[in-house]
């Protein structure tokens, strides 16, 4: 490797809040980035990736502190440099696109002024020259020049993100740090922005550290990948080699969360358990409690991220080295090292490229049966128009245009579309929150048909016994002040009039159905004490409590960590198998639709553009829009031999 | 079909399986999750709030132990008037021959009672009106409640009080509490209405609707607990206001004339021209203890701020 542009040596970032136990969010992290290199950093929530990003930018805030190690930029030690001394380098040599960059533009000044500030501070350009430069930058990110004089609120989310990217490039930086730059954006928009980033990086030759929780997007873009778990870098590997031969079991787990939805049989794995609490004493490998490959040694000795000895065995066999710049992959795993250096060690598991944990498998022949079940919800030629009054004018905006479909008992129908396609509006109308402007929605309950658009307030409460919801974000849909017992008792009391011993038994029964066992351990817990996956199980249990006939699941996995998504899909799948509840599964992700749904309805701009059995739609999409959605699924294995 | 997470797939090699016992270990971590500091630990961690709590405690003790601490009864007018501080009268006597220290100690009862009940009353009204109108924003119920809130906000307070006080038959401490409650609920009600508007569209509120809960259950059992720190801060603010208002009303001669409070002491001192007679202590000490109590309540609110904004906790 050439002389590195950015070098991080044994960096430790420690949080010591006044009222909590201290912890090292980043511990002993070392890596280097060469000029013009595109490096991806993957880590799931709580892995310390944003802490690391802030430390590199020297933006660590109290109670965080760089406790040890060094950050060298272009040979210059910036670890302890004062904020004033750093100022000339910021935005000229190092720039960034922030995680929440939807809010990173100042809402009260024109976009032009924000560029002008950044450009005039670091260059000799003034007046019209600056405007010319802004035009150049807008061309780079493909935004019309008329938006130069716009206010940030006049731009769409995707445009704001492009503007942020253009702003980061304003002074031709040597290094750009992208911290989850597309989080919260629509899949299709996300795709186009990332392609833009990659093209610009090739043309302009700046180095990038691209941080994401989503291994799929990082794989498409990066030359080299760092994988972070519990504040440590557990694997560093060239992207292509990582796909061919992942070393760390956690990397295998992350890769296992993806598959080609077009395949006959789709298998996705998940990593059981949850990341460790770093404020506690620990011994051995931090991934060991979740690891299917662990050996005795993993429980006692913490593995260091050492380079794998060259596979041809030319250099001293079995000698792992600590040097960073050998270009050889590094991994912090005893098993991976032993398998390559001392394969005869007793008790060592055989090498594998797949994650050996639990998996969720879906094959072709499963869907056929359900399509003949009885229809229980009919959406008939529904239109929905929102009217907003602007002064004397009334603007109307038609969001749903003539949508008709039906749902069947015991069957999963996926409603697929990008944000703004109208899928949530349809869900709101089916649950009775909104009424259709014209057309009708008829629910055939076991007690007779109900016209959902015309229910009164009291009828609506009774209707909700039949239709329940699973929300997108389990962190906001569980009241943080209530125990699981309270949360689950409400629907049982209100919809099923249960109380006393029967109520308690049913709560235990529900907890068992969603695999939160033993129930006694969970009943008295609060939502914040559970992991994201466990919370989503509680949300599902609450939806089941009313014994509904239909569950509307609105993107139930999109806010969960990639490595545990399959766990929730599997649970939903099992519920449909075990009872005759129907699920309307709302998503933008065709892979999860394939895993769960019998039928797929593709929605674009409030119209149904395609509809059919899940596998038919995914394998043989007829509509251009469906094809675009399919392309937006990150598929690391797309160009790998099967 | 799916595979059971607890049972590994058959092709897995020995050593390459997940031991169900380990899964239990991973799951067992839920047992030991750090729950974070309790609310009183948070408040106590702030030096300002700690000082405020201790100071408030001292005032409460003074009020409770008044019969023990005060050398004489507050309405004992049998001493020599205008005496300078001495061992018999540590703060001297008034022009009417009352012991100033005794009046000061007994007077704390009135201020604390008015603060407590005035604050509670104003907070309760503000909660009821603010929460209901905020939750039902955009409906006619909100229109009506907001109308009354707005009226209460713009009505000139002082003339209203003077009129009410002037025409009232009774002049008890409870009447003062009532008047203070009536004039001070509107601002907090507005604040709570704004807060609930941001909370009522949270997913857990929608979830409660799906669970069949009615509106009042949702407001008071799901949403209200999210705003406890706001409510507590509102209560201390209202109590501070009530104490100040009582002193102000009494100073204007509109308070309860039968009992001694710091406000009536100031009123009397002003009326009798205390300064001209060299009795500056008479004027100074009630003002001083009054500011001390208000300071204590304000400092406690700094601690409450830490509950709702954890970032503030790290400030040195």
mmCIF file of C-alpha atoms in Angstrom, chain A residues 47 117 148 242 258-259 422 428 466 511 527 556 603:
data_model
loop_
_atom_site.group_PDB
_atom_site.id
_atom_site.type_symbol
_atom_site.label_atom_id
_atom_site.label_comp_id
_atom_site.label_asym_id
_atom_site.label_seq_id
_atom_site.Cartn_x
_atom_site.Cartn_y
_atom_site.Cartn_z
ATOM 1 C CA UNK A 47 -21.162 -1.334 17.311
ATOM 2 C CA UNK A 117 -19.368 30.098 3.320
ATOM 3 C CA UNK A 148 -28.946 27.034 -6.127
ATOM 4 C CA UNK A 242 -14.746 -11.275 1.573
ATOM 5 C CA UNK A 258 -28.914 -11.707 1.865
ATOM 6 C CA UNK A 259 -29.898 -14.053 -0.860
ATOM 7 C CA UNK A 422 -49.505 5.034 -1.427
ATOM 8 C CA UNK A 428 -54.706 3.475 6.913
ATOM 9 C CA UNK A 466 -60.497 -8.177 13.706
ATOM 10 C CA UNK A 511 -45.184 -14.635 25.131
ATOM 11 C CA UNK A 527 -39.628 -2.397 26.432
ATOM 12 C CA UNK A 556 -41.919 -4.725 10.377
ATOM 13 C CA UNK A 603 -47.879 -0.251 -6.183
#
